[in-house]
């Protein structure tokens, strides 16, 4: 919730202890033109499954749209099932899978990159066809 919307909501917070229970970070992509990345989405464990993550993602998508982004991507560890469910509910699609090995071990972590298309035009098909990361996944 933006500060402006919060002020308009007339929520009286003076009787409540103020604490941050969730954050999201969206930044401009350096790899994909007119795109953004959700770099961080965190909700305190005592406040999960209450719609806070969904609201944060909605705000990030709204902000990305205002910035003129055509799509927003997010990278999630494969074992983070709740995060995958959240982004699947928001209609993010699988963009590609990535593997990362831990330093000096035989442990391999699997990540999935998801994408959400904010705007679509004919150039997107050409962009996807020439994107080396996209072609590796398909």
XYZ file of C-alpha atoms in Angstrom:
138
model
C 0.000 0.000 0.000
C 1.451 3.359 -0.937
C 1.678 6.069 1.690
C -0.918 8.104 -0.205
C -3.412 5.226 -0.279
C -2.676 4.497 3.361
C -3.444 8.096 4.321
C -6.672 8.014 2.294
C -7.784 4.798 4.002
C -8.345 6.506 7.382
C -6.889 3.526 9.227
C -6.129 4.513 12.814
C -2.732 2.985 13.557
C -2.001 4.895 16.744
C -3.537 2.149 18.873
C -1.459 -0.532 17.124
C 2.190 -1.363 17.398
C 3.717 -0.538 14.054
C 5.871 -3.167 12.447
C 6.789 -4.162 8.967
C 5.351 -7.579 8.175
C 6.074 -7.739 4.455
C 8.321 -6.254 1.794
C 8.733 -6.482 -1.957
C 11.458 -5.098 -4.195
C 10.970 -4.439 -7.901
C 13.800 -3.205 -10.081
C 14.371 -2.551 -13.749
C 15.827 -5.470 -15.685
C 19.246 -5.003 -17.247
C 18.836 -8.196 -19.281
C 15.376 -7.734 -20.771
C 14.202 -4.512 -22.375
C 11.185 -2.770 -20.766
C 11.015 -5.386 -18.028
C 11.312 -5.582 -14.277
C 12.428 -8.088 -11.677
C 10.841 -8.899 -8.374
C 14.044 -9.261 -6.392
C 12.591 -9.813 -2.963
C 9.241 -10.815 -1.536
C 9.124 -11.534 2.160
C 6.229 -11.849 4.582
C 6.848 -12.471 8.277
C 6.013 -16.088 9.122
C 3.256 -15.068 11.590
C 1.448 -13.090 8.868
C 1.594 -15.506 5.939
C -1.531 -16.808 4.186
C -3.425 -13.592 4.991
C -3.232 -11.951 1.545
C -0.238 -9.720 2.296
C 1.992 -11.358 -0.326
C -0.767 -11.131 -2.916
C -1.245 -7.426 -2.182
C 2.490 -6.795 -2.433
C 2.671 -8.588 -5.799
C -0.372 -6.615 -7.022
C 1.388 -3.371 -6.089
C 4.558 -4.444 -7.886
C 2.582 -5.320 -11.027
C 0.718 -2.008 -10.867
C 3.957 -0.078 -10.403
C 5.608 -1.988 -13.263
C 2.694 -1.170 -15.519
C 2.996 2.517 -14.595
C 6.703 2.363 -15.466
C 5.840 0.992 -18.914
C 7.269 -2.490 -18.344
C 6.064 -5.157 -20.742
C 6.738 -7.952 -18.299
C 7.941 -8.706 -14.798
C 10.019 -11.739 -13.895
C 10.812 -13.456 -10.620
C 13.274 -16.235 -9.744
C 12.134 -18.757 -7.133
C 13.874 -21.727 -5.588
C 12.038 -24.873 -6.593
C 11.474 -25.910 -2.971
C 9.524 -22.703 -2.156
C 6.088 -24.209 -2.871
C 4.042 -21.401 -1.272
C 5.829 -18.775 -3.360
C 5.265 -20.806 -6.527
C 1.553 -21.110 -5.645
C 1.277 -17.362 -5.093
C 2.813 -16.484 -8.452
C 0.847 -19.202 -10.244
C -2.389 -17.704 -8.854
C -1.289 -14.343 -10.270
C -0.901 -16.000 -13.726
C 2.887 -15.915 -13.867
C 4.142 -18.434 -16.413
C 7.291 -20.543 -16.406
C 9.981 -18.771 -18.394
C 12.899 -21.133 -17.760
C 14.611 -23.402 -15.251
C 18.093 -22.771 -13.855
C 20.472 -24.985 -11.928
C 23.061 -23.705 -9.504
C 25.604 -25.854 -7.711
C 26.770 -24.938 -4.248
C 30.449 -24.066 -4.020
C 32.613 -27.165 -3.843
C 29.739 -29.595 -3.258
C 27.652 -31.936 -5.319
C 24.456 -30.206 -4.162
C 22.525 -28.607 -7.017
C 19.744 -26.101 -6.425
C 16.937 -25.804 -8.953
C 15.346 -22.415 -9.602
C 12.409 -21.533 -11.778
C 12.121 -18.165 -13.478
C 8.525 -17.028 -13.877
C 7.269 -14.201 -16.064
C 4.140 -12.072 -16.075
C 3.246 -10.255 -19.264
C 1.875 -6.769 -18.586
C 1.696 -5.686 -22.214
C 1.828 -7.731 -25.371
C 2.595 -6.631 -28.891
C 3.862 -8.301 -32.065
C 7.478 -7.535 -31.167
C 7.213 -9.776 -28.074
C 7.123 -12.929 -30.182
C 10.292 -11.799 -31.940
C 11.903 -10.843 -28.614
C 11.176 -14.256 -27.102
C 12.409 -16.073 -30.189
C 15.792 -14.295 -30.003
C 16.194 -14.255 -26.213
C 18.986 -16.797 -25.467
C 17.599 -17.488 -21.991
C 14.154 -18.235 -23.414
C 15.463 -20.530 -26.144
C 17.464 -22.548 -23.593
C 14.288 -23.330 -21.692
C 12.156 -24.422 -24.646
